[in-house]
Amino acid sequence: MHRAGEDLLYFDNNATTALDPAVVDAMLPYLTELYGNPSSAYGFGARVGQAIETAREQVAALLGCEGKEIIFTSCGSEGNNAAIQSALLADRDRKHIVTSTVEHSATKKLCETLARRGYEITWLPVDADGQIDPAEAAAAIRDDTAVVSLMWANNETGVVFPVEPIACTAREQGAYFHTDAVQAVGKLPVRLENSAIHFLSLAGHKLHAPKGVGALYVHRRSRFTPFLVGGGQEDGRRGGTENVAGIVALGKAAELAGAHLQAEQTAVRAMRDEFEAEILARVPGTEVNGGGAAERLPNTTSLYFPGVESEAMLVLLDKAGLCASAGSACAAGSLHPSHVLTAMGFSTERARCSLRFSFGRFNTPAQVARGLDIVVGAVEKLRRRMPATVG
Ligand SMILES: *Cc1c(COP(=O)(O)O)cnc(C)c1O
């Protein structure tokens, strides 16, 4: 077993990320001496409440919005569920939803559930690059569309959707626009001050904060119906005693993400580009999924290794201490090929023989070099084992 540290090659930063040590330092006091309830009237509670407000401002600063537009949640999935369900409650005559075929399961499964409850869903297709057609998206929005939900960046391929112009069209039609920005925040600049977006979800654990905390941006003039009904926490918009340590951690992680945004675009991108270019050069037949004209996240590469089953690859990579993934973490272990890759028009074979590598600021060029040898060696080993299936 390879433990986290020097010898682990963690190239799965789209599944989750390591906590930044500065984030751990920021949250620790709220797991130890500062345990007051932020809703309590005395100073010991108020001090904890103040820490939540500081975190709210830190998250708002990263997104270019106002603190009062941030609601803390438990995860990215909760943000997606809360935003879409709130939009549906705003005008019950609107029974139509627009989304894409490549959304994260948090959105995809919710829309499938809503379809069974009588909502009509338009599933926008993607092309072979993994991109939607903005004109087709705009044309899909009708006068009975309640909400358009499109991810900002895809977790499997890294492909970035042009969300802002589609949000403008949705707004003009009186529909809400939600974006699942779980993969985008911290990797791409996000400025919401003049945006048409109504709702945006993010998750702490994708940007070096812990699991169990996230945030939902709700535009200051948007109606919002709470998803979790309870006490008056979060200005009455989400019941439940706050995950204070997690929220403080997310605030600190947001501040650090802002400071490291440039490095994501340069150092992390350089590692991804180096890894991708070397694999393409050293492993015959390899292709990039989503490597066409579409803009991509700087940290992600999805690679097709013809004839090499990703499940077998992952076993070999794991033995060598390298973490990567086939499809999304949530779909791993299931026998279904990635819905993202099949939506791009790829064969089941291509979807089954593809791996995602996602880098982060705690990776080093030396790790990338070591990882390259391991991946190239694993492909060669598997191709020797099943030579007839190559190509
Ligand atoms: C990870 C992820 C989610 C889910 O976030 P959780 O915090 O695990 O609920 C949603 N959307 C995308 C694009 C993701 O990558």
Coordinates of C-alpha atoms and ligand atoms in Angstrom, one line a residue:
M1 CA 0.0 0.0 0.0
H2 CA 1.3 3.4 -1.0
R3 CA 0.5 6.0 1.6
A4 CA 0.0 9.6 0.8
G5 CA 3.4 11.3 0.7
E6 CA 6.6 11.1 -1.3
D7 CA 5.9 7.9 -3.2
L8 CA 2.2 8.2 -4.0
L9 CA 1.5 9.6 -7.4
Y10 CA -1.8 11.2 -7.0
F11 CA -3.1 12.1 -10.5
D12 CA -6.8 12.1 -9.6
N13 CA -7.4 15.7 -8.4
N14 CA -10.8 15.8 -10.1
A15 CA -12.0 13.1 -7.8
T16 CA -10.8 14.9 -4.7
T17 CA -7.8 16.9 -3.5
A18 CA -5.4 16.8 -0.6
L19 CA -6.1 19.4 2.1
D20 CA -3.7 22.3 1.9
P21 CA -1.8 22.4 5.3
A22 CA -2.8 26.1 5.7
V23 CA -6.4 25.0 5.4
V24 CA -5.9 22.4 8.2
D25 CA -4.3 25.1 10.4
A26 CA -7.2 27.5 9.8
M27 CA -9.9 24.9 10.6
L28 CA -8.3 23.2 13.6
P29 CA -9.3 25.7 16.3
Y30 CA -12.9 25.1 15.3
L31 CA -12.5 21.4 15.9
T32 CA -11.0 22.0 19.3
E33 CA -11.4 25.1 21.6
L34 CA -13.8 27.1 19.4
Y35 CA -16.8 24.7 19.6
G36 CA -19.5 27.3 20.3
N37 CA -22.8 27.2 18.3
P38 CA -22.7 30.2 16.0
S39 CA -26.4 30.8 16.7
S40 CA -25.9 31.2 20.5
A41 CA -26.4 34.7 22.0
Y42 CA -23.2 34.8 24.0
G43 CA -19.8 35.9 22.8
F44 CA -18.3 32.4 22.6
G45 CA -20.9 31.6 19.9
A46 CA -20.8 35.0 18.2
R47 CA -17.0 34.6 17.7
V48 CA -17.6 31.4 15.8
G49 CA -20.4 33.1 13.8
Q50 CA -17.9 35.8 12.9
A51 CA -15.6 33.1 11.4
I52 CA -18.4 31.9 9.2
E53 CA -18.9 35.5 7.9
T54 CA -15.2 35.8 7.2
A55 CA -15.3 32.6 5.2
R56 CA -18.4 33.8 3.3
E57 CA -16.4 36.9 2.2
Q58 CA -13.4 34.8 1.2
V59 CA -15.6 32.6 -1.0
A60 CA -17.3 35.6 -2.5
A61 CA -14.0 37.2 -3.3
L62 CA -12.9 34.1 -5.3
L63 CA -16.2 34.2 -7.3
G64 CA -16.4 38.0 -7.7
C65 CA -19.8 38.2 -5.9
E66 CA -21.2 39.5 -2.7
G67 CA -21.0 37.6 0.6
K68 CA -24.8 37.6 1.0
E69 CA -25.0 35.6 -2.3
I70 CA -23.2 32.6 -0.7
I71 CA -25.0 29.8 1.1
F72 CA -22.8 27.1 2.6
T73 CA -23.9 23.6 1.8
S74 CA -22.6 20.1 2.5
C75 CA -21.2 19.3 -1.0
G76 CA -21.5 20.0 -4.7
S77 CA -24.4 17.5 -5.1
E78 CA -26.4 19.4 -2.6
G79 CA -25.8 22.7 -4.4
N80 CA -27.0 21.2 -7.7
N81 CA -30.1 19.7 -6.1
A82 CA -30.9 22.9 -4.1
A83 CA -30.6 25.2 -7.1
I84 CA -32.6 23.1 -9.6
Q85 CA -35.4 22.3 -7.1
S86 CA -35.6 26.0 -6.0
A87 CA -35.9 27.1 -9.7
L88 CA -38.8 24.6 -10.2
L89 CA -40.7 25.9 -7.2
A90 CA -40.5 29.5 -8.5
D91 CA -43.1 29.0 -11.3
R92 CA -45.0 25.8 -11.2
D93 CA -46.4 26.2 -14.7
R94 CA -42.9 25.9 -16.1
K95 CA -42.3 22.1 -16.5
H96 CA -39.3 22.1 -18.8
I97 CA -35.6 21.7 -18.0
V98 CA -32.6 22.0 -20.2
T99 CA -29.4 20.2 -19.4
S100 CA -26.7 18.2 -21.2
T101 CA -25.9 14.6 -21.7
V102 CA -22.5 14.9 -20.0
E103 CA -23.5 16.3 -16.6
H104 CA -22.2 14.9 -13.3
S105 CA -24.5 12.3 -11.9
A106 CA -25.7 14.7 -9.2
T107 CA -27.5 16.7 -12.0
K108 CA -28.1 13.8 -14.4
K109 CA -29.8 11.5 -11.9
L110 CA -31.8 14.4 -10.4
C111 CA -33.1 15.3 -13.9
E112 CA -33.9 11.6 -14.6
T113 CA -35.9 11.6 -11.3
L114 CA -37.7 14.8 -12.3
A115 CA -38.6 13.3 -15.6
R116 CA -40.4 10.5 -13.8
R117 CA -42.2 13.1 -11.8
G118 CA -43.6 14.7 -15.0
Y119 CA -41.0 17.3 -16.0
E120 CA -39.8 17.4 -19.6
I121 CA -36.1 17.3 -20.0
T122 CA -34.1 18.4 -23.1
W123 CA -30.7 16.7 -23.0
L124 CA -28.4 18.8 -25.1
P125 CA -25.9 16.5 -27.1
V126 CA -22.2 17.2 -27.3
D127 CA -20.0 16.8 -30.4
A128 CA -16.9 14.6 -30.7
D129 CA -14.9 17.3 -28.9
G130 CA -17.3 17.1 -25.9
Q131 CA -18.7 20.6 -26.6
I132 CA -22.3 21.7 -26.8
D133 CA -23.6 23.9 -29.6
P134 CA -24.5 27.3 -28.0
A135 CA -27.1 28.0 -30.7
E136 CA -28.7 24.7 -30.1
A137 CA -28.7 25.4 -26.3
A138 CA -30.3 28.8 -26.8
A139 CA -32.9 27.3 -29.2
A140 CA -33.9 24.7 -26.6
I141 CA -35.0 27.3 -24.1
R142 CA -38.8 27.8 -24.3
D143 CA -41.3 30.0 -22.5
D144 CA -42.1 27.0 -20.2
T145 CA -38.5 26.3 -19.4
A146 CA -38.0 26.6 -15.6
V147 CA -34.3 26.1 -15.5
V148 CA -31.2 25.5 -17.6
S149 CA -28.5 23.6 -15.8
L150 CA -25.1 23.2 -17.5
M151 CA -21.8 22.3 -16.0
W152 CA -19.0 24.9 -16.3
A153 CA -16.3 22.3 -16.8
N154 CA -16.6 18.6 -17.3
N155 CA -15.0 16.4 -14.6
E156 CA -14.0 13.6 -17.1
T157 CA -12.6 15.5 -20.1
G158 CA -12.1 19.0 -18.6
V159 CA -14.1 20.5 -21.5
V160 CA -15.4 24.0 -20.7
F161 CA -18.9 25.0 -21.7
P162 CA -19.7 28.6 -22.8
V163 CA -22.1 29.1 -19.9
E164 CA -22.4 32.9 -19.8
P165 CA -24.0 33.5 -23.2
I166 CA -26.5 30.6 -22.6
A167 CA -27.2 32.1 -19.1
C168 CA -28.1 35.4 -20.9
T169 CA -30.5 33.7 -23.2
A170 CA -32.1 31.8 -20.2
R171 CA -32.5 35.1 -18.3
E172 CA -34.2 36.8 -21.3
Q173 CA -36.7 33.9 -21.5
G174 CA -37.5 34.2 -17.8
A175 CA -35.8 30.9 -17.0
Y176 CA -33.3 30.3 -14.2
F177 CA -29.7 29.3 -15.1
H178 CA -27.7 27.1 -12.9
T179 CA -24.1 26.0 -13.4
D180 CA -22.3 23.1 -11.7
A181 CA -18.9 24.8 -11.4
V182 CA -17.4 22.2 -9.1
Q183 CA -14.5 21.6 -11.4
A184 CA -14.1 25.2 -12.7
V185 CA -13.7 27.0 -9.4
G186 CA -10.0 27.4 -8.5
K187 CA -8.9 26.3 -12.0
L188 CA -10.5 29.0 -14.1
P189 CA -11.2 32.7 -13.3
V190 CA -14.8 33.0 -12.2
R191 CA -16.2 36.6 -12.0
L192 CA -20.0 36.8 -11.2
E193 CA -20.4 40.5 -10.6
N194 CA -22.0 41.2 -14.0
S195 CA -23.0 37.6 -14.8
A196 CA -26.5 36.4 -15.9
I197 CA -26.0 33.2 -13.9
H198 CA -28.6 32.7 -11.1
F199 CA -27.0 29.8 -9.3
L200 CA -23.5 28.3 -9.1
S201 CA -22.4 25.2 -7.1
L202 CA -19.0 24.4 -5.8
A203 CA -17.5 21.7 -3.5
G204 CA -14.7 22.3 -1.0
H205 CA -12.9 19.0 -1.5
K206 CA -12.2 19.7 -5.2
L207 CA -10.1 22.7 -4.1
H208 CA -8.0 21.5 -1.2
A209 CA -10.7 22.0 1.5
P210 CA -12.2 18.9 3.3
K211 CA -15.1 16.8 2.2
G212 CA -18.5 17.7 3.6
V213 CA -18.6 21.4 2.7
G214 CA -19.6 23.3 -0.4
A215 CA -21.2 26.5 -1.4
L216 CA -24.1 27.6 -3.5
Y217 CA -24.1 31.1 -5.1
V218 CA -27.5 32.6 -5.4
H219 CA -27.8 35.9 -7.3
R220 CA -28.9 38.6 -4.9
R221 CA -32.1 39.2 -6.8
S222 CA -33.0 35.6 -7.3
R223 CA -35.8 33.9 -5.5
F224 CA -34.6 31.0 -3.5
T225 CA -36.6 28.3 -1.7
P226 CA -34.6 26.4 0.9
F227 CA -33.8 22.8 0.1
L228 CA -33.0 21.9 3.7
V229 CA -35.8 23.3 5.9
G230 CA -34.9 23.8 9.6
G231 CA -33.6 26.6 11.7
G232 CA -32.8 30.1 10.6
Q233 CA -29.2 29.4 9.7
E234 CA -27.7 30.9 6.5
D235 CA -30.2 33.7 6.6
G236 CA -33.1 31.2 6.6
R237 CA -31.9 29.6 3.4
R238 CA -30.4 26.4 4.8
G239 CA -31.4 24.9 8.1
G240 CA -29.0 22.9 10.2
T241 CA -26.2 23.9 12.6
E242 CA -23.3 25.0 10.4
N243 CA -20.3 22.8 9.7
V244 CA -18.1 25.6 11.1
A245 CA -14.7 23.9 10.7
G246 CA -15.5 22.9 7.2
I247 CA -16.8 26.4 6.3
V248 CA -13.7 28.1 7.8
A249 CA -11.6 25.6 5.8
L250 CA -13.5 26.4 2.6
G251 CA -13.0 30.1 3.2
K252 CA -9.2 29.6 3.6
A253 CA -9.1 27.3 0.6
A254 CA -11.0 29.9 -1.5
E255 CA -8.4 32.5 -0.5
L256 CA -5.6 30.2 -1.5
A257 CA -7.2 29.2 -4.7
G258 CA -7.3 32.8 -5.7
A259 CA -3.6 33.2 -4.9
H260 CA -2.8 30.0 -6.9
L261 CA -5.0 30.6 -9.9
Q262 CA -2.1 31.8 -12.0
A263 CA -0.1 28.6 -11.1
E264 CA -3.1 26.5 -12.2
Q265 CA -2.8 28.2 -15.6
T266 CA 1.0 27.8 -15.8
A267 CA 2.6 25.2 -13.6
V268 CA -0.3 22.7 -13.4
R269 CA -1.0 23.2 -17.1
A270 CA 2.6 22.6 -18.0
M271 CA 2.6 19.3 -16.1
R272 CA -0.7 18.2 -17.8
D273 CA 0.7 19.2 -21.2
E274 CA 4.0 17.4 -20.6
F275 CA 2.2 14.3 -19.5
E276 CA -0.2 14.3 -22.4
A277 CA 2.4 15.0 -25.0
E278 CA 4.8 12.3 -23.7
I279 CA 2.0 9.7 -23.6
L280 CA 1.0 10.6 -27.2
A281 CA 4.6 10.3 -28.3
R282 CA 5.5 7.1 -26.4
V283 CA 2.3 5.0 -26.6
P284 CA 1.3 4.2 -30.2
G285 CA -2.4 4.8 -31.0
T286 CA -3.2 7.0 -28.0
E287 CA -5.8 9.7 -28.5
V288 CA -7.1 12.6 -26.3
N289 CA -10.8 12.6 -25.5
G290 CA -11.9 16.2 -25.7
G291 CA -8.6 17.3 -27.1
G292 CA -10.1 19.1 -30.1
A293 CA -11.1 22.7 -30.5
A294 CA -12.9 23.0 -27.2
E295 CA -11.4 24.9 -24.3
R296 CA -10.3 22.5 -21.5
L297 CA -9.4 22.8 -17.9
P298 CA -5.6 23.2 -17.4
N299 CA -5.3 20.2 -15.2
T300 CA -7.2 17.4 -16.9
T301 CA -6.5 14.9 -19.7
S302 CA -8.7 11.9 -20.7
L303 CA -6.7 9.4 -22.8
Y304 CA -7.8 6.6 -25.0
F305 CA -5.4 3.6 -25.1
P306 CA -6.7 1.3 -27.9
G307 CA -7.1 -2.3 -26.8
V308 CA -6.1 -1.6 -23.2
E309 CA -8.9 -2.2 -20.7
S310 CA -8.9 0.7 -18.2
E311 CA -9.9 -1.6 -15.3
A312 CA -6.7 -3.7 -15.9
M313 CA -4.6 -0.6 -16.3
L314 CA -5.9 0.8 -13.0
V315 CA -4.9 -2.4 -11.1
L316 CA -1.3 -2.1 -12.5
L317 CA -1.2 1.6 -11.8
D318 CA -2.4 1.1 -8.3
K319 CA 0.3 -1.5 -7.6
A320 CA 2.8 1.1 -8.7
G321 CA 1.2 3.7 -6.4
L322 CA -0.4 5.8 -9.1
C323 CA -3.9 7.0 -8.7
A324 CA -5.9 7.8 -11.9
S325 CA -9.5 7.0 -12.8
A326 CA -11.7 5.4 -15.5
G327 CA -14.6 7.8 -15.9
S328 CA -15.7 9.6 -12.8
A329 CA -15.0 8.4 -9.3
C330 CA -18.8 8.0 -8.8
A331 CA -19.1 5.6 -11.7
A332 CA -16.0 3.6 -10.8
G333 CA -16.7 0.1 -9.9
S334 CA -19.8 0.0 -12.1
L335 CA -19.5 -1.9 -15.3
H336 CA -21.1 0.9 -17.3
P337 CA -18.8 2.7 -19.7
S338 CA -18.5 6.5 -19.1
H339 CA -21.7 8.3 -20.2
V340 CA -19.6 11.3 -21.0
L341 CA -17.4 9.4 -23.5
T342 CA -20.4 7.6 -25.1
A343 CA -22.2 10.9 -25.4
M344 CA -19.3 12.2 -27.4
G345 CA -20.1 9.5 -29.9
F346 CA -17.2 7.1 -28.9
S347 CA -17.6 3.4 -29.0
T348 CA -18.1 1.3 -25.9
E349 CA -14.6 0.0 -26.6
R350 CA -13.1 3.5 -26.5
A351 CA -15.0 4.4 -23.4
R352 CA -13.8 1.2 -21.7
C353 CA -10.2 1.8 -22.7
S354 CA -9.9 5.4 -21.5
L355 CA -8.3 6.8 -18.4
R356 CA -8.5 10.2 -16.8
F357 CA -5.4 11.9 -15.2
S358 CA -6.0 15.1 -13.3
F359 CA -3.2 17.1 -11.8
G360 CA -3.0 19.7 -9.0
R361 CA -0.7 22.1 -7.4
F362 CA 0.8 19.5 -5.1
N363 CA 2.1 17.5 -8.0
T364 CA 5.6 18.0 -9.2
P365 CA 7.4 17.6 -12.6
A366 CA 9.4 14.8 -11.0
Q367 CA 6.2 12.9 -10.2
V368 CA 5.0 13.5 -13.7
A369 CA 8.2 12.0 -15.1
R370 CA 7.9 9.0 -12.8
G371 CA 4.2 8.6 -13.6
L372 CA 5.0 8.6 -17.4
D373 CA 7.3 5.6 -17.1
I374 CA 4.7 3.7 -15.0
V375 CA 1.9 4.4 -17.4
V376 CA 4.0 3.5 -20.5
G377 CA 5.2 0.4 -18.8
A378 CA 1.7 -0.7 -17.9
V379 CA 0.3 -0.2 -21.4
E380 CA 3.2 -2.3 -22.8
K381 CA 2.7 -5.0 -20.3
L382 CA -1.0 -5.3 -21.1
R383 CA -0.5 -5.1 -24.8
R384 CA 2.0 -8.0 -24.6
R385 CA -0.7 -10.0 -22.7
M386 CA -3.4 -9.4 -25.3
P387 CA -1.7 -8.6 -28.5
A388 CA -4.6 -9.6 -30.7
T389 CA -6.8 -6.8 -29.4
V390 CA -4.5 -3.9 -30.2
G391 CA -5.8 -1.4 -32.7
Ligands
LIG1 C1 -17.3 16.1 -7.7 C2 -18.3 16.7 -8.6 C3 -19.6 16.9 -8.1 C4 -20.1 16.4 -6.8 O1 -19.5 17.1 -5.7 P1 -19.7 16.4 -4.3 O2 -19.1 17.4 -3.3 O3 -19.0 15.1 -4.3 O4 -21.1 16.2 -4.0 C5 -20.5 17.6 -8.9 N1 -20.1 18.0 -10.1 C6 -18.9 17.9 -10.6 C7 -18.6 18.4 -12.0 C8 -17.9 17.2 -9.9 O5 -16.7 17.0 -10.4

